[in-house]
Amino acid sequence: MVRIKHRYLLFNILYPSAPSSNSSTSNTSTPVAPLPSLPPYISIHRASPGHLNAHHLLSALRHNISNIFGEHGLGVTQSSLKVIYFSPATSTCILRCPRAHFRLVWASLSFMDSLPGKVYNEPRTRCVIQVVRVSGTIRKSEEELLRRARRDVVRAKLDGVSEETALLDDLVGGAGIGMSKKSKGKDRAIESLHCNVGEDGIEDFDEEEEGELSDTDD
């Protein structure tokens, strides 16, 4: 018996434009801007529309594969395509796809620029699909998902600390001993965070895992 081999794509659904309250407003209306209190990397990571679920997402992907790669692309991928995990609150997803054609699925995700509306005639939602990791196992994808979630929390907290530190520096002139200690600690945390970001990669399967996945059982 030959074992079926898969790859698991972890991706984010980004929404660069802020949602408008009325899509049919006139041209004189002022566009809705992102909340100024939120950093850009948080404002684009907002929740997905309420009607979007794993079924709609998979259907949109299959339609996009068919449009780009034709019936052949759809035929070699659709039997293995499956949404393993989808969170509308964080707009993150883990998708299973065939190992031999995972780059085809990856390309189709990258070319997706909108998501379907709740009904057929409803306007589509503009988006950007960002594939952040390709793994050989579900466990590796879940670990990467948790690692990135923790990193984003730390990054948001560090941005808040940075603003408070700048405000206190203006008030006390930067002469406080306690402030210097906090600043050094913050600088070390920021340096560590940047090192972690620099080490990020896309493909997360090593030679041992690749060899294990390529084994076949008679």
PDB file of C-alpha atoms in Angstrom:
ATOM      1  CA  MET A   1       0.000   0.000   0.000  1.00  0.00           C
ATOM      2  CA  VAL A   2       1.310   3.440  -0.974  1.00  0.00           C
ATOM      3  CA  ARG A   3       0.880   6.198   1.551  1.00  0.00           C
ATOM      4  CA  ILE A   4      -0.600   9.446   0.225  1.00  0.00           C
ATOM      5  CA  LYS A   5       1.750  12.344   0.863  1.00  0.00           C
ATOM      6  CA  HIS A   6       0.593  15.858   1.697  1.00  0.00           C
ATOM      7  CA  ARG A   7       1.846  19.327   2.427  1.00  0.00           C
ATOM      8  CA  TYR A   8       0.201  21.794   4.821  1.00  0.00           C
ATOM      9  CA  LEU A   9       0.046  25.482   3.941  1.00  0.00           C
ATOM     10  CA  LEU A  10      -0.343  27.978   6.765  1.00  0.00           C
ATOM     11  CA  PHE A  11      -1.606  31.305   5.442  1.00  0.00           C
ATOM     12  CA  ASN A  12      -3.123  34.581   6.590  1.00  0.00           C
ATOM     13  CA  ILE A  13      -5.984  36.435   4.946  1.00  0.00           C
ATOM     14  CA  LEU A  14      -5.131  40.147   4.979  1.00  0.00           C
ATOM     15  CA  TYR A  15      -7.608  42.955   4.411  1.00  0.00           C
ATOM     16  CA  PRO A  16      -5.627  46.065   3.368  1.00  0.00           C
ATOM     17  CA  SER A  17      -8.699  48.263   2.918  1.00  0.00           C
ATOM     18  CA  ALA A  18     -11.004  49.097   5.810  1.00  0.00           C
ATOM     19  CA  PRO A  19     -14.618  47.857   5.506  1.00  0.00           C
ATOM     20  CA  SER A  20     -17.143  50.506   4.562  1.00  0.00           C
ATOM     21  CA  SER A  21     -20.566  50.729   6.164  1.00  0.00           C
ATOM     22  CA  ASN A  22     -22.291  51.192   2.800  1.00  0.00           C
ATOM     23  CA  SER A  23     -20.752  49.927  -0.433  1.00  0.00           C
ATOM     24  CA  SER A  24     -23.185  51.983  -2.581  1.00  0.00           C
ATOM     25  CA  THR A  25     -22.225  55.416  -1.235  1.00  0.00           C
ATOM     26  CA  SER A  26     -21.628  58.272  -3.620  1.00  0.00           C
ATOM     27  CA  ASN A  27     -18.222  59.397  -4.840  1.00  0.00           C
ATOM     28  CA  THR A  28     -18.365  62.465  -2.577  1.00  0.00           C
ATOM     29  CA  SER A  29     -18.376  60.363   0.559  1.00  0.00           C
ATOM     30  CA  THR A  30     -15.197  60.228   2.587  1.00  0.00           C
ATOM     31  CA  PRO A  31     -13.471  56.809   2.543  1.00  0.00           C
ATOM     32  CA  VAL A  32     -13.211  55.005   5.829  1.00  0.00           C
ATOM     33  CA  ALA A  33      -9.630  55.056   7.143  1.00  0.00           C
ATOM     34  CA  PRO A  34      -8.063  52.468   9.431  1.00  0.00           C
ATOM     35  CA  LEU A  35      -8.191  53.179  13.121  1.00  0.00           C
ATOM     36  CA  PRO A  36      -5.262  55.509  13.914  1.00  0.00           C
ATOM     37  CA  SER A  37      -4.649  53.831  17.266  1.00  0.00           C
ATOM     38  CA  LEU A  38      -3.783  50.496  15.642  1.00  0.00           C
ATOM     39  CA  PRO A  39      -0.409  49.762  14.008  1.00  0.00           C
ATOM     40  CA  PRO A  40      -0.630  48.875  10.298  1.00  0.00           C
ATOM     41  CA  TYR A  41       0.335  45.235  10.867  1.00  0.00           C
ATOM     42  CA  ILE A  42      -2.655  44.868  13.216  1.00  0.00           C
ATOM     43  CA  SER A  43      -5.213  46.781  11.151  1.00  0.00           C
ATOM     44  CA  ILE A  44      -4.749  44.473   8.144  1.00  0.00           C
ATOM     45  CA  HIS A  45      -5.084  41.364  10.334  1.00  0.00           C
ATOM     46  CA  ARG A  46      -8.735  41.898  11.119  1.00  0.00           C
ATOM     47  CA  ALA A  47     -11.493  39.330  11.380  1.00  0.00           C
ATOM     48  CA  SER A  48     -12.975  37.786   8.256  1.00  0.00           C
ATOM     49  CA  PRO A  49     -16.589  38.418   7.215  1.00  0.00           C
ATOM     50  CA  GLY A  50     -19.110  36.507   9.295  1.00  0.00           C
ATOM     51  CA  HIS A  51     -20.381  34.416   6.395  1.00  0.00           C
ATOM     52  CA  LEU A  52     -16.932  33.136   5.427  1.00  0.00           C
ATOM     53  CA  ASN A  53     -16.265  29.566   6.513  1.00  0.00           C
ATOM     54  CA  ALA A  54     -14.044  26.670   5.475  1.00  0.00           C
ATOM     55  CA  HIS A  55     -16.480  25.538   2.769  1.00  0.00           C
ATOM     56  CA  HIS A  56     -16.654  28.960   1.087  1.00  0.00           C
ATOM     57  CA  LEU A  57     -12.884  29.371   1.292  1.00  0.00           C
ATOM     58  CA  LEU A  58     -12.211  25.974  -0.269  1.00  0.00           C
ATOM     59  CA  SER A  59     -14.788  26.590  -2.995  1.00  0.00           C
ATOM     60  CA  ALA A  60     -13.160  29.937  -3.876  1.00  0.00           C
ATOM     61  CA  LEU A  61      -9.732  28.289  -4.025  1.00  0.00           C
ATOM     62  CA  ARG A  62     -10.914  25.507  -6.323  1.00  0.00           C
ATOM     63  CA  HIS A  63     -12.521  28.086  -8.612  1.00  0.00           C
ATOM     64  CA  ASN A  64      -9.264  30.037  -8.728  1.00  0.00           C
ATOM     65  CA  ILE A  65      -7.214  26.912  -9.480  1.00  0.00           C
ATOM     66  CA  SER A  66      -9.564  26.104 -12.339  1.00  0.00           C
ATOM     67  CA  ASN A  67      -9.291  29.635 -13.757  1.00  0.00           C
ATOM     68  CA  ILE A  68      -5.486  29.701 -13.640  1.00  0.00           C
ATOM     69  CA  PHE A  69      -4.422  26.099 -14.294  1.00  0.00           C
ATOM     70  CA  GLY A  70      -7.516  24.720 -15.993  1.00  0.00           C
ATOM     71  CA  GLU A  71      -9.104  21.326 -15.543  1.00  0.00           C
ATOM     72  CA  HIS A  72      -5.745  19.605 -15.204  1.00  0.00           C
ATOM     73  CA  GLY A  73      -4.738  21.758 -12.224  1.00  0.00           C
ATOM     74  CA  LEU A  74      -8.076  21.167 -10.566  1.00  0.00           C
ATOM     75  CA  GLY A  75      -7.955  17.437 -11.250  1.00  0.00           C
ATOM     76  CA  VAL A  76      -4.537  16.852  -9.680  1.00  0.00           C
ATOM     77  CA  THR A  77      -5.306  18.838  -6.526  1.00  0.00           C
ATOM     78  CA  GLN A  78      -8.977  18.701  -5.599  1.00  0.00           C
ATOM     79  CA  SER A  79      -8.971  15.173  -4.133  1.00  0.00           C
ATOM     80  CA  SER A  80      -6.411  16.171  -1.477  1.00  0.00           C
ATOM     81  CA  LEU A  81      -7.536  19.737  -0.782  1.00  0.00           C
ATOM     82  CA  LYS A  82      -8.920  20.089   2.729  1.00  0.00           C
ATOM     83  CA  VAL A  83      -9.146  22.940   5.218  1.00  0.00           C
ATOM     84  CA  ILE A  84      -7.647  21.548   8.426  1.00  0.00           C
ATOM     85  CA  TYR A  85      -8.110  24.707  10.482  1.00  0.00           C
ATOM     86  CA  PHE A  86      -9.772  28.063   9.839  1.00  0.00           C
ATOM     87  CA  SER A  87     -10.285  30.861  12.347  1.00  0.00           C
ATOM     88  CA  PRO A  88     -12.494  33.745  11.151  1.00  0.00           C
ATOM     89  CA  ALA A  89     -11.464  35.778  14.209  1.00  0.00           C
ATOM     90  CA  THR A  90      -7.771  35.772  13.291  1.00  0.00           C
ATOM     91  CA  SER A  91      -8.189  35.095   9.536  1.00  0.00           C
ATOM     92  CA  THR A  92      -5.670  32.259   9.616  1.00  0.00           C
ATOM     93  CA  CYS A  93      -5.972  28.907   7.905  1.00  0.00           C
ATOM     94  CA  ILE A  94      -4.134  25.594   7.572  1.00  0.00           C
ATOM     95  CA  LEU A  95      -4.759  23.942   4.221  1.00  0.00           C
ATOM     96  CA  ARG A  96      -3.865  20.386   3.226  1.00  0.00           C
ATOM     97  CA  CYS A  97      -2.784  19.826  -0.376  1.00  0.00           C
ATOM     98  CA  PRO A  98      -0.942  17.146  -2.402  1.00  0.00           C
ATOM     99  CA  ARG A  99       2.820  17.172  -1.902  1.00  0.00           C
ATOM    100  CA  ALA A 100       3.573  16.844  -5.607  1.00  0.00           C
ATOM    101  CA  HIS A 101       1.509  19.933  -6.491  1.00  0.00           C
ATOM    102  CA  PHE A 102       1.705  22.136  -3.392  1.00  0.00           C
ATOM    103  CA  ARG A 103       3.390  24.936  -5.370  1.00  0.00           C
ATOM    104  CA  LEU A 104       0.432  24.976  -7.749  1.00  0.00           C
ATOM    105  CA  VAL A 105      -1.914  25.477  -4.799  1.00  0.00           C
ATOM    106  CA  TRP A 106       0.450  28.039  -3.315  1.00  0.00           C
ATOM    107  CA  ALA A 107       0.422  30.036  -6.557  1.00  0.00           C
ATOM    108  CA  SER A 108      -3.381  29.896  -6.732  1.00  0.00           C
ATOM    109  CA  LEU A 109      -3.631  31.249  -3.190  1.00  0.00           C
ATOM    110  CA  SER A 110      -1.239  34.069  -4.020  1.00  0.00           C
ATOM    111  CA  PHE A 111      -3.373  35.095  -6.996  1.00  0.00           C
ATOM    112  CA  MET A 112      -6.587  35.239  -4.949  1.00  0.00           C
ATOM    113  CA  ASP A 113      -7.446  38.916  -4.517  1.00  0.00           C
ATOM    114  CA  SER A 114     -11.050  38.689  -3.311  1.00  0.00           C
ATOM    115  CA  LEU A 115     -13.438  36.476  -1.379  1.00  0.00           C
ATOM    116  CA  PRO A 116     -17.044  35.703  -2.309  1.00  0.00           C
ATOM    117  CA  GLY A 117     -19.926  37.538  -0.679  1.00  0.00           C
ATOM    118  CA  LYS A 118     -22.684  36.000   1.390  1.00  0.00           C
ATOM    119  CA  VAL A 119     -24.897  35.591  -1.672  1.00  0.00           C
ATOM    120  CA  TYR A 120     -24.092  35.378  -5.356  1.00  0.00           C
ATOM    121  CA  ASN A 121     -24.877  39.010  -6.217  1.00  0.00           C
ATOM    122  CA  GLU A 122     -23.185  40.499  -3.160  1.00  0.00           C
ATOM    123  CA  PRO A 123     -19.911  42.395  -3.797  1.00  0.00           C
ATOM    124  CA  ARG A 124     -16.733  40.430  -3.145  1.00  0.00           C
ATOM    125  CA  THR A 125     -14.367  41.337  -0.319  1.00  0.00           C
ATOM    126  CA  ARG A 126     -10.909  42.479  -1.377  1.00  0.00           C
ATOM    127  CA  CYS A 127      -8.080  40.582   0.307  1.00  0.00           C
ATOM    128  CA  VAL A 128      -4.486  39.404   0.079  1.00  0.00           C
ATOM    129  CA  ILE A 129      -3.471  35.809   0.823  1.00  0.00           C
ATOM    130  CA  GLN A 130      -0.094  35.537   2.561  1.00  0.00           C
ATOM    131  CA  VAL A 131       1.388  32.029   2.754  1.00  0.00           C
ATOM    132  CA  VAL A 132       3.746  32.057   5.734  1.00  0.00           C
ATOM    133  CA  ARG A 133       4.757  28.406   6.123  1.00  0.00           C
ATOM    134  CA  VAL A 134       4.747  25.133   4.206  1.00  0.00           C
ATOM    135  CA  SER A 135       5.051  22.103   6.483  1.00  0.00           C
ATOM    136  CA  GLY A 136       5.168  18.356   6.119  1.00  0.00           C
ATOM    137  CA  THR A 137       2.970  17.653   9.157  1.00  0.00           C
ATOM    138  CA  ILE A 138      -0.028  19.227  10.842  1.00  0.00           C
ATOM    139  CA  ARG A 139       1.904  19.469  14.103  1.00  0.00           C
ATOM    140  CA  LYS A 140       4.581  21.688  12.542  1.00  0.00           C
ATOM    141  CA  SER A 141       1.887  23.990  11.139  1.00  0.00           C
ATOM    142  CA  GLU A 142       0.138  24.249  14.501  1.00  0.00           C
ATOM    143  CA  GLU A 143       3.419  25.018  16.274  1.00  0.00           C
ATOM    144  CA  GLU A 144       4.191  27.763  13.760  1.00  0.00           C
ATOM    145  CA  LEU A 145       0.687  29.181  14.168  1.00  0.00           C
ATOM    146  CA  LEU A 146       1.123  29.421  17.939  1.00  0.00           C
ATOM    147  CA  ARG A 147       4.624  30.864  17.617  1.00  0.00           C
ATOM    148  CA  ARG A 148       3.452  33.629  15.316  1.00  0.00           C
ATOM    149  CA  ALA A 149       0.485  34.416  17.562  1.00  0.00           C
ATOM    150  CA  ARG A 150       2.803  34.814  20.568  1.00  0.00           C
ATOM    151  CA  ARG A 151       5.203  36.919  18.513  1.00  0.00           C
ATOM    152  CA  ASP A 152       2.426  39.280  17.433  1.00  0.00           C
ATOM    153  CA  VAL A 153       1.306  39.695  21.045  1.00  0.00           C
ATOM    154  CA  VAL A 154       4.851  40.540  22.128  1.00  0.00           C
ATOM    155  CA  ARG A 155       5.257  42.917  19.204  1.00  0.00           C
ATOM    156  CA  ALA A 156       2.048  44.761  20.077  1.00  0.00           C
ATOM    157  CA  LYS A 157       3.098  45.047  23.713  1.00  0.00           C
ATOM    158  CA  LEU A 158       6.534  46.353  22.742  1.00  0.00           C
ATOM    159  CA  ASP A 159       4.947  49.023  20.555  1.00  0.00           C
ATOM    160  CA  GLY A 160       2.854  50.119  23.521  1.00  0.00           C
ATOM    161  CA  VAL A 161       5.922  50.193  25.786  1.00  0.00           C
ATOM    162  CA  SER A 162       7.762  52.249  23.193  1.00  0.00           C
ATOM    163  CA  GLU A 163       5.069  54.941  23.171  1.00  0.00           C
ATOM    164  CA  GLU A 164       4.906  55.105  26.971  1.00  0.00           C
ATOM    165  CA  THR A 165       8.698  55.311  27.228  1.00  0.00           C
ATOM    166  CA  ALA A 166       8.855  58.196  24.767  1.00  0.00           C
ATOM    167  CA  LEU A 167       6.194  60.071  26.723  1.00  0.00           C
ATOM    168  CA  LEU A 168       8.009  59.576  30.033  1.00  0.00           C
ATOM    169  CA  ASP A 169      11.311  60.634  28.463  1.00  0.00           C
ATOM    170  CA  ASP A 170       9.705  63.943  27.484  1.00  0.00           C
ATOM    171  CA  LEU A 171       8.431  64.465  31.028  1.00  0.00           C
ATOM    172  CA  VAL A 172      11.579  63.586  32.989  1.00  0.00           C
ATOM    173  CA  GLY A 173      14.199  64.394  30.384  1.00  0.00           C
ATOM    174  CA  GLY A 174      15.415  60.806  30.204  1.00  0.00           C
ATOM    175  CA  ALA A 175      17.399  61.203  33.436  1.00  0.00           C
ATOM    176  CA  GLY A 176      15.642  58.544  35.534  1.00  0.00           C
ATOM    177  CA  ILE A 177      17.616  55.476  36.500  1.00  0.00           C
ATOM    178  CA  GLY A 178      14.538  53.261  36.410  1.00  0.00           C
ATOM    179  CA  MET A 179      13.724  54.484  32.935  1.00  0.00           C
ATOM    180  CA  SER A 180      17.170  53.547  31.661  1.00  0.00           C
ATOM    181  CA  LYS A 181      16.750  50.002  32.987  1.00  0.00           C
ATOM    182  CA  LYS A 182      13.359  49.633  31.342  1.00  0.00           C
ATOM    183  CA  SER A 183      14.744  51.029  28.106  1.00  0.00           C
ATOM    184  CA  LYS A 184      17.612  48.519  28.115  1.00  0.00           C
ATOM    185  CA  GLY A 185      15.199  45.675  28.759  1.00  0.00           C
ATOM    186  CA  LYS A 186      12.931  46.887  25.986  1.00  0.00           C
ATOM    187  CA  ASP A 187      15.866  47.190  23.574  1.00  0.00           C
ATOM    188  CA  ARG A 188      16.940  43.616  24.326  1.00  0.00           C
ATOM    189  CA  ALA A 189      13.387  42.363  23.770  1.00  0.00           C
ATOM    190  CA  ILE A 190      13.114  44.257  20.482  1.00  0.00           C
ATOM    191  CA  GLU A 191      16.490  42.907  19.343  1.00  0.00           C
ATOM    192  CA  SER A 192      15.405  39.355  20.194  1.00  0.00           C
ATOM    193  CA  LEU A 193      12.106  39.862  18.377  1.00  0.00           C
ATOM    194  CA  HIS A 194      13.865  41.104  15.258  1.00  0.00           C
ATOM    195  CA  CYS A 195      16.201  38.108  15.329  1.00  0.00           C
ATOM    196  CA  ASN A 196      13.211  35.754  15.419  1.00  0.00           C
ATOM    197  CA  VAL A 197      11.600  37.563  12.506  1.00  0.00           C
ATOM    198  CA  GLY A 198      14.793  37.349  10.473  1.00  0.00           C
ATOM    199  CA  GLU A 199      14.956  33.595  10.940  1.00  0.00           C
ATOM    200  CA  ASP A 200      11.480  33.019   9.540  1.00  0.00           C
ATOM    201  CA  GLY A 201      11.269  30.781   6.504  1.00  0.00           C
ATOM    202  CA  ILE A 202       8.537  29.441   4.283  1.00  0.00           C
ATOM    203  CA  GLU A 203       9.292  25.760   3.802  1.00  0.00           C
ATOM    204  CA  ASP A 204       9.447  23.887   7.092  1.00  0.00           C
ATOM    205  CA  PHE A 205      10.453  20.316   6.207  1.00  0.00           C
ATOM    206  CA  ASP A 206      14.009  19.077   6.606  1.00  0.00           C
ATOM    207  CA  GLU A 207      15.783  16.199   4.905  1.00  0.00           C
ATOM    208  CA  GLU A 208      14.831  13.661   7.588  1.00  0.00           C
ATOM    209  CA  GLU A 209      11.161  14.549   7.374  1.00  0.00           C
ATOM    210  CA  GLU A 210      11.313  14.567   3.593  1.00  0.00           C
ATOM    211  CA  GLY A 211      12.783  11.077   3.618  1.00  0.00           C
ATOM    212  CA  GLU A 212      10.166   9.853   6.089  1.00  0.00           C
ATOM    213  CA  LEU A 213       7.334  11.215   3.993  1.00  0.00           C
ATOM    214  CA  SER A 214       8.671   9.613   0.822  1.00  0.00           C
ATOM    215  CA  ASP A 215       8.710   6.105   2.284  1.00  0.00           C
ATOM    216  CA  THR A 216       6.224   3.592   0.914  1.00  0.00           C
ATOM    217  CA  ASP A 217       4.869   0.486   2.539  1.00  0.00           C
ATOM    218  CA  ASP A 218       4.252  -2.655   0.579  1.00  0.00           C
TER     219      ASP A 218
END
